[in-house]
Short mmCIF file of N, CA, C and O in Angstrom, two decimals:
data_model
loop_
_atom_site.label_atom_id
_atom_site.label_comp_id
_atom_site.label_asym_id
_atom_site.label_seq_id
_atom_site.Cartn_x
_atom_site.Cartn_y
_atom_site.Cartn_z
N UNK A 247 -41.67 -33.16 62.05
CA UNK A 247 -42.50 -33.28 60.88
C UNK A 247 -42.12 -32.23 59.86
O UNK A 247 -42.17 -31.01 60.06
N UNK A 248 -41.76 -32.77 58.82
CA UNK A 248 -41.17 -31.62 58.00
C UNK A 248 -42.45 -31.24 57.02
O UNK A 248 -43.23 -32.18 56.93
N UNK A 249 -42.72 -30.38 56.46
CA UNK A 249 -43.91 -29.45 55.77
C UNK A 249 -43.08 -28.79 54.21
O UNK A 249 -41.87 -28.79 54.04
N UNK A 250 -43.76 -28.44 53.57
CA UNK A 250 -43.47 -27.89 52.19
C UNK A 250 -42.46 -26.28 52.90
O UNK A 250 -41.50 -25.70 52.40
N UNK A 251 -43.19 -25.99 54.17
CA UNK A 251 -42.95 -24.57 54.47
C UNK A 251 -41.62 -24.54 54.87
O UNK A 251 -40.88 -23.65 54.43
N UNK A 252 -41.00 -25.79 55.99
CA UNK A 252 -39.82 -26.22 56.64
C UNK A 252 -39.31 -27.56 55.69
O UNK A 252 -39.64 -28.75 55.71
N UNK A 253 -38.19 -26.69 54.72
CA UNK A 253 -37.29 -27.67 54.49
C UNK A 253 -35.79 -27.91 54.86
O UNK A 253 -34.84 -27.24 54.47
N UNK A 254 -35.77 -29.03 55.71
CA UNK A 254 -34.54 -29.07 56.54
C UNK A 254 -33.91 -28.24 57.07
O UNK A 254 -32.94 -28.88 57.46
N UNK A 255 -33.72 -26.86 57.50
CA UNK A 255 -32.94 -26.55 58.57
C UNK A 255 -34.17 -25.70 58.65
O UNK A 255 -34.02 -25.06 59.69
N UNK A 256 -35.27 -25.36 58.12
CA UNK A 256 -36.41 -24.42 58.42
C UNK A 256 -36.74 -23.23 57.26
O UNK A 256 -37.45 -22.26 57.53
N UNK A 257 -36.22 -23.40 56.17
CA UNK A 257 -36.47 -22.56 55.42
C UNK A 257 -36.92 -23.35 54.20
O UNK A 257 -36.92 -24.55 53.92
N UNK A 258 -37.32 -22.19 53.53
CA UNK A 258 -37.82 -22.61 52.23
C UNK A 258 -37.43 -23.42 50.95
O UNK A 258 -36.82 -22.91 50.01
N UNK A 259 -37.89 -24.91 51.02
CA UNK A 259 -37.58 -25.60 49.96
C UNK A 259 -37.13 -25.32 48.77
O UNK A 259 -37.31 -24.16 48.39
N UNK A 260 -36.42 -26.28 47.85
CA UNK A 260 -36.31 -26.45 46.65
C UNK A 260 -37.56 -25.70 45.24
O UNK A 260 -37.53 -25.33 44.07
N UNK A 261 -38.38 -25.81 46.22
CA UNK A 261 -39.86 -26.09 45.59
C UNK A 261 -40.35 -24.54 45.34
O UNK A 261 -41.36 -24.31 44.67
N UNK A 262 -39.55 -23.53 45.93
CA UNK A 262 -39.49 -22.00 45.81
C UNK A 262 -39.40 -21.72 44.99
O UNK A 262 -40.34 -21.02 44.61
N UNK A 263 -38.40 -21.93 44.08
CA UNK A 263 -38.20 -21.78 42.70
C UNK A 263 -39.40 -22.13 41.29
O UNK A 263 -39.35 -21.94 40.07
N UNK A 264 -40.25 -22.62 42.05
CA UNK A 264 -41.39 -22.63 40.84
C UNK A 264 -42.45 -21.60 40.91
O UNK A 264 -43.30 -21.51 40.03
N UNK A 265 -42.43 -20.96 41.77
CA UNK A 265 -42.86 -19.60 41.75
C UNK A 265 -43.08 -18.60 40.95
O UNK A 265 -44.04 -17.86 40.73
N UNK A 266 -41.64 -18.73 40.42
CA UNK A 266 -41.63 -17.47 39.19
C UNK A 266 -41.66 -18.28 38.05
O UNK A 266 -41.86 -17.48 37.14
N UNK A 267 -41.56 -19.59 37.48
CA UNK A 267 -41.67 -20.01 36.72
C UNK A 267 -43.00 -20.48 36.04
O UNK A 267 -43.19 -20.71 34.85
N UNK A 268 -43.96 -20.59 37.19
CA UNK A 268 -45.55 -20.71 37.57
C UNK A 268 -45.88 -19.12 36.60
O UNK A 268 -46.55 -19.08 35.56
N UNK A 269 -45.15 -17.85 37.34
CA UNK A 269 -45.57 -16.33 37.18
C UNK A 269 -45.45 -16.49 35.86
O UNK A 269 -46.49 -16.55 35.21
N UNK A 270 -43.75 -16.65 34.96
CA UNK A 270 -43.86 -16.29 33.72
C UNK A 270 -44.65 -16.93 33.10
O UNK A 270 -45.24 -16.39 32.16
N UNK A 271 -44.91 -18.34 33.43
CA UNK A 271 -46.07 -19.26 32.15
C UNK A 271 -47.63 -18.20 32.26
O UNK A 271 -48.29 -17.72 31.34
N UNK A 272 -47.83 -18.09 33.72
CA UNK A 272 -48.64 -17.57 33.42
C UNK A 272 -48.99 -16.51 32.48
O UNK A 272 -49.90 -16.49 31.65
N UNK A 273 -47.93 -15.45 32.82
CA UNK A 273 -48.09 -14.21 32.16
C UNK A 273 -47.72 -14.28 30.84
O UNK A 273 -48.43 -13.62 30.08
N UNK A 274 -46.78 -14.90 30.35
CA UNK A 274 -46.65 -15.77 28.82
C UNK A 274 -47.72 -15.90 28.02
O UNK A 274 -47.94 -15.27 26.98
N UNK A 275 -48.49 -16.86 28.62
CA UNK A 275 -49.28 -17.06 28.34
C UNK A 275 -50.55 -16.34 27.89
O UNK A 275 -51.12 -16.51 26.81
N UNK A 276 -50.96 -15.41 28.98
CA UNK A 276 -51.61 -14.08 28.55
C UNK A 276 -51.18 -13.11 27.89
O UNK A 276 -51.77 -12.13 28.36
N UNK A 277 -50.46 -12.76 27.05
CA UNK A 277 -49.99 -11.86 26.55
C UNK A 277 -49.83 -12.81 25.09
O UNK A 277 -49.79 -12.22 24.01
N UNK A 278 -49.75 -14.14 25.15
CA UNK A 278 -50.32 -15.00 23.63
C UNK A 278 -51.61 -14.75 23.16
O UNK A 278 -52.07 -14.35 22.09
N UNK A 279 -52.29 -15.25 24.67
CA UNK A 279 -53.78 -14.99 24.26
C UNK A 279 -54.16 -13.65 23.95
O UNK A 279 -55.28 -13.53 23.45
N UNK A 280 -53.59 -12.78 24.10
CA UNK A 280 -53.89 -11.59 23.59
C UNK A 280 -53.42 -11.01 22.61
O UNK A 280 -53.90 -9.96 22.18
N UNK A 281 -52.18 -11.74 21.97
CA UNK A 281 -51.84 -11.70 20.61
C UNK A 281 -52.72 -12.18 19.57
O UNK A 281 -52.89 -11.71 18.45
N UNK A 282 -53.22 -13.14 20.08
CA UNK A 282 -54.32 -13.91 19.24
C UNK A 282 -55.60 -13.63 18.74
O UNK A 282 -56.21 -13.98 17.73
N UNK A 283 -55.86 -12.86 19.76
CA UNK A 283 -57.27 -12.78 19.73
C UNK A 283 -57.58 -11.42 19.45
O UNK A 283 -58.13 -11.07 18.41
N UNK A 284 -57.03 -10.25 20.83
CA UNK A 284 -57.22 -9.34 20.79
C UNK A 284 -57.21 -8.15 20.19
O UNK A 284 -58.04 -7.30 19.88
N UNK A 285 -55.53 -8.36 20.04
CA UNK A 285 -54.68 -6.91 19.89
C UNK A 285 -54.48 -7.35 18.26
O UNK A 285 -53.99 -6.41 17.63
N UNK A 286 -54.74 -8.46 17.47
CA UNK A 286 -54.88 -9.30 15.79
C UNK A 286 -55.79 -7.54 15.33
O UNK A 286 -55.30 -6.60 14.71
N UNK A 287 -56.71 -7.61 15.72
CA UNK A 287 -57.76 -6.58 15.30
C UNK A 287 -57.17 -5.07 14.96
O UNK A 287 -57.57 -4.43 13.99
N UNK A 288 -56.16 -4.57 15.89
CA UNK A 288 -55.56 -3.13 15.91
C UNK A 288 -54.61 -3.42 14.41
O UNK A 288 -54.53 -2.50 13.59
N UNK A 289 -54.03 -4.55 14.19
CA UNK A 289 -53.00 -4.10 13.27
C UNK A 289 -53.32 -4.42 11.63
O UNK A 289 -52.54 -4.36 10.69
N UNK A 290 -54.73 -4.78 11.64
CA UNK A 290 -55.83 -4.63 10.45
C UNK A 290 -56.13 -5.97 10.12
O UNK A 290 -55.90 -6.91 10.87
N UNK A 291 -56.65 -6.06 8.99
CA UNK A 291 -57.23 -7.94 8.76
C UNK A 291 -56.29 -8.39 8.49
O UNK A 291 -55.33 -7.95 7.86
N UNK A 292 -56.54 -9.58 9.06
CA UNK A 292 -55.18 -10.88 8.55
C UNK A 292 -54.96 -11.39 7.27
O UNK A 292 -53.89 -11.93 6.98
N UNK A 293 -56.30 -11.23 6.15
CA UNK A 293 -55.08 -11.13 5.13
C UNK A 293 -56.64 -11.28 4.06
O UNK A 293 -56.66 -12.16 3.20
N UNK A 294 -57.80 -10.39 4.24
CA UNK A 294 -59.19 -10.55 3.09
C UNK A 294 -59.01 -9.71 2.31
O UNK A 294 -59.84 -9.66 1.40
N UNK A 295 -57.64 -8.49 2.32
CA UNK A 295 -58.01 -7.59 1.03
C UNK A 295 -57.03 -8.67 0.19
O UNK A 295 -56.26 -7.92 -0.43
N UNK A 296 -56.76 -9.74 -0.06
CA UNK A 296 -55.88 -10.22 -1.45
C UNK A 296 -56.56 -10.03 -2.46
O UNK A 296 -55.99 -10.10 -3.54
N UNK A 297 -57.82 -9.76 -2.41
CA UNK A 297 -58.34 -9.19 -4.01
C UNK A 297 -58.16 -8.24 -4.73
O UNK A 297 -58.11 -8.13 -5.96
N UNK A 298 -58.02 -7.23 -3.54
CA UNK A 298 -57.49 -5.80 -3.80
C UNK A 298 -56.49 -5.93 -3.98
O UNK A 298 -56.15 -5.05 -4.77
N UNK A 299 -54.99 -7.05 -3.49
CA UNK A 299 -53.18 -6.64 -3.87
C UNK A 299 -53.47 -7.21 -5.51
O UNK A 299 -52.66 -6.84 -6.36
N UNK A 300 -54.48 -8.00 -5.87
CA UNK A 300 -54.31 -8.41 -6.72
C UNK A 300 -55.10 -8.04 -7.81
O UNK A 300 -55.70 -9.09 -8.06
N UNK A 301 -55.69 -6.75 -9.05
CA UNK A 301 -56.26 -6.77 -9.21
C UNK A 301 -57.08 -7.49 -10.30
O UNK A 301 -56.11 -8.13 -10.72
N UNK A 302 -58.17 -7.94 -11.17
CA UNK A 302 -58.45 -8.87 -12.00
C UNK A 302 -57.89 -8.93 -13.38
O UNK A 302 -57.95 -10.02 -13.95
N UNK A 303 -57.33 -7.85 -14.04
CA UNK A 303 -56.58 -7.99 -14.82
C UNK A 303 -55.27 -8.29 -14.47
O UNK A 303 -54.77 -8.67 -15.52
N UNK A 304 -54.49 -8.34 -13.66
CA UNK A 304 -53.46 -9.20 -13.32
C UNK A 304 -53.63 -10.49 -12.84
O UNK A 304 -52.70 -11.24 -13.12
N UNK A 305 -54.67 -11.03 -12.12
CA UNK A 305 -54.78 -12.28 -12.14
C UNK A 305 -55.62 -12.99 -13.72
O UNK A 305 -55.38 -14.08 -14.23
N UNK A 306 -56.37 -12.19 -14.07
CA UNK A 306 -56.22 -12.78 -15.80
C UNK A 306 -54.69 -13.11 -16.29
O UNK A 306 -54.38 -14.08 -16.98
N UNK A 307 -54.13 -12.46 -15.97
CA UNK A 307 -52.67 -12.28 -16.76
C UNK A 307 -51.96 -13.73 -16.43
O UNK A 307 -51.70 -14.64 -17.20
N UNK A 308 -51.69 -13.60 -14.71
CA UNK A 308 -51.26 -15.04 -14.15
C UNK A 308 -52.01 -15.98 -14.96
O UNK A 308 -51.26 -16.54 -15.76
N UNK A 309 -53.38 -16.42 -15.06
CA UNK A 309 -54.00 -17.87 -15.59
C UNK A 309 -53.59 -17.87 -16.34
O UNK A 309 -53.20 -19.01 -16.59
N UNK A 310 -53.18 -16.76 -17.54
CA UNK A 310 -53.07 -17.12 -19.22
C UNK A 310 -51.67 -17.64 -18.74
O UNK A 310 -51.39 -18.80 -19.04
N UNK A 311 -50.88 -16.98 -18.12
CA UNK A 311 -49.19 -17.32 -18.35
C UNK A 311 -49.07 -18.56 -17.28
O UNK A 311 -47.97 -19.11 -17.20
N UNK A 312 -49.86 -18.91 -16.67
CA UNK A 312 -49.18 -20.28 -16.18
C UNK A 312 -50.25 -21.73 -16.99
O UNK A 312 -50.20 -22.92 -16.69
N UNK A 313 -51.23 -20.99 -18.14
CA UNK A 313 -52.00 -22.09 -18.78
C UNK A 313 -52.74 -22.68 -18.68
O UNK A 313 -52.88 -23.78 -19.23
N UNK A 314 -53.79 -21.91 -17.58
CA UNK A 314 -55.09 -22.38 -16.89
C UNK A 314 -56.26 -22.11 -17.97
O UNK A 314 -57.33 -22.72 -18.03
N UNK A 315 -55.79 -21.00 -18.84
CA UNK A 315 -56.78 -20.40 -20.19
C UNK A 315 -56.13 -19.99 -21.50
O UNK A 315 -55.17 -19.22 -21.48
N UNK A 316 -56.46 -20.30 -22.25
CA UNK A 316 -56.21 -20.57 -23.75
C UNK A 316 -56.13 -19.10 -24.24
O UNK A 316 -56.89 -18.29 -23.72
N UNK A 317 -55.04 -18.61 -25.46
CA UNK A 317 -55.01 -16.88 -25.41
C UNK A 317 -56.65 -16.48 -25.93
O UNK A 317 -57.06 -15.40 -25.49
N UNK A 318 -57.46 -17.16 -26.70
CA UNK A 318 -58.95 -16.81 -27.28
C UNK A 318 -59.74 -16.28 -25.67
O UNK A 318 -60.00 -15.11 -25.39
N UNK A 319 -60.00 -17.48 -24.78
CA UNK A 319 -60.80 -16.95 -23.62
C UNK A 319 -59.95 -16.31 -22.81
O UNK A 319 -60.45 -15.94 -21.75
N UNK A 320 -58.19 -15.94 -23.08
CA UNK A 320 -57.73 -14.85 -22.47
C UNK A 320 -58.06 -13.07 -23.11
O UNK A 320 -58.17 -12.07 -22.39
N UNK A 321 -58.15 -13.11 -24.47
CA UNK A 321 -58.78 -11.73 -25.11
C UNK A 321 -59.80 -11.57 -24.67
O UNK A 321 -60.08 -10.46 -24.21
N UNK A 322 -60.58 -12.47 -24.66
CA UNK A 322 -62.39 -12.38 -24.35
C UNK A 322 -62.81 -12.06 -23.02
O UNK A 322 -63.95 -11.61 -22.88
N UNK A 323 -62.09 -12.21 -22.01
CA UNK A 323 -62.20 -12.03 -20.42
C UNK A 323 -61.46 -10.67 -20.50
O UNK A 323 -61.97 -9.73 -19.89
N UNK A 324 -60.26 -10.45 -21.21
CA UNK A 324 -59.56 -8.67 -20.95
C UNK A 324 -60.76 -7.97 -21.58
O UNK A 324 -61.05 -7.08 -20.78
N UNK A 325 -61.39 -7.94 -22.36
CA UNK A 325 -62.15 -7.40 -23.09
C UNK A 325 -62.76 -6.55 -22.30
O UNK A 325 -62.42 -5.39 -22.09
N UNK A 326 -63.71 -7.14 -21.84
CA UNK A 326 -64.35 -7.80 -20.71
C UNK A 326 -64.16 -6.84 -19.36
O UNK A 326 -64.93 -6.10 -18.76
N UNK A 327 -62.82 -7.20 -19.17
CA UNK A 327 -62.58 -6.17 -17.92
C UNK A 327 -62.05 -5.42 -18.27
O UNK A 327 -61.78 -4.82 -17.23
N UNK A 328 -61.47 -4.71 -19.28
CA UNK A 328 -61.68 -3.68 -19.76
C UNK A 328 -62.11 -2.28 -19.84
O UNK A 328 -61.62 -1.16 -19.65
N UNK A 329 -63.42 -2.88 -20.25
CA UNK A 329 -64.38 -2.04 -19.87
C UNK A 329 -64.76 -1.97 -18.86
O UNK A 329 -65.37 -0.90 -18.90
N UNK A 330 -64.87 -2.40 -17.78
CA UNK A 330 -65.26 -2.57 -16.33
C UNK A 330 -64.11 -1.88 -15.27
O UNK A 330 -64.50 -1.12 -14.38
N UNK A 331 -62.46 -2.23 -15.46
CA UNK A 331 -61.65 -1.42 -14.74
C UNK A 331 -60.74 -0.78 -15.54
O UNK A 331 -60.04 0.01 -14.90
N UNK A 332 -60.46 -0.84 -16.93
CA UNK A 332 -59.96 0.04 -17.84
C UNK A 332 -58.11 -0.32 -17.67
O UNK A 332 -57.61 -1.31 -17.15
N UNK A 333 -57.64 0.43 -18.08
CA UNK A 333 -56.27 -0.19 -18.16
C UNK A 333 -55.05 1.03 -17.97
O UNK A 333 -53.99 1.10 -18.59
N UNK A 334 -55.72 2.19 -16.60
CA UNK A 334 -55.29 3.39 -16.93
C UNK A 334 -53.37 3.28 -16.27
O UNK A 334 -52.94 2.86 -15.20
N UNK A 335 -52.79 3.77 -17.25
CA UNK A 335 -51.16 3.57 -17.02
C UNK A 335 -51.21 2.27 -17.65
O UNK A 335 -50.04 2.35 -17.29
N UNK A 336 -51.34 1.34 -18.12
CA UNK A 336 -50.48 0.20 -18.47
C UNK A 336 -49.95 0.19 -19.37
O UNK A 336 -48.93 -0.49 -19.38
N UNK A 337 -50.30 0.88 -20.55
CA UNK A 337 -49.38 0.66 -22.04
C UNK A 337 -50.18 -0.14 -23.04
O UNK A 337 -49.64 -0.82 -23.92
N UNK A 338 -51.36 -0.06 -22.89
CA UNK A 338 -52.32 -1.04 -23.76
C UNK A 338 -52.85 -0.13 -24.54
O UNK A 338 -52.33 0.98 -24.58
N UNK A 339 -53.96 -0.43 -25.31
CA UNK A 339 -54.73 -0.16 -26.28
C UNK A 339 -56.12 0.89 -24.60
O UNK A 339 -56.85 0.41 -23.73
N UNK A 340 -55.87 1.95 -24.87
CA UNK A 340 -57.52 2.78 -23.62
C UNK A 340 -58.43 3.44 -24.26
O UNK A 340 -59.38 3.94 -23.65
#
């Protein structure tokens, strides 16, 4: 009677070899899930300061130059922020 344990002359099957292949998925695997979930947190947020890379007078700037706003409600919005974050270093009117 041959068994998973005795394959043909008494030793260990073909079937040995999934052993470590069983090990790496496993451990693969955990070390994803812990990319994902866990260790995401240590290397800072995934991506909520874009307000801060971007600040509102430069995204004013983008709408006017790709034509989302007309130059009148583009003066009227710098104005605007302006006074609110000022324009220190740029080369404008402070």
């Amino acid at each position: 009677m041959e068994t998973l344990a005795q394959f043909g002359d008494g030793g260990p099957g073909p079937w040995i070899l999934l052993f470590p292949l069983i090990w790496a998925l496993v451990i693969g695997g955990g070390i994803t899930l812990l990319r994902r979930t866990v260790w995401r947190g240590r290397r800072g947020p995934a991506r909520p300061g874009a307000v801060e890379d971007n600040p509102p007078i430069t995204v004013l700037g983008h709408r006017f130059a790709s034509g989302e706003i007309d130059e009148e409600e583009y003066w009227r919005r710098l104005s605007v922020l302006d006074e609110q974050f000022g324009r220190t270093g740029r080369g404008g009117a402070a």
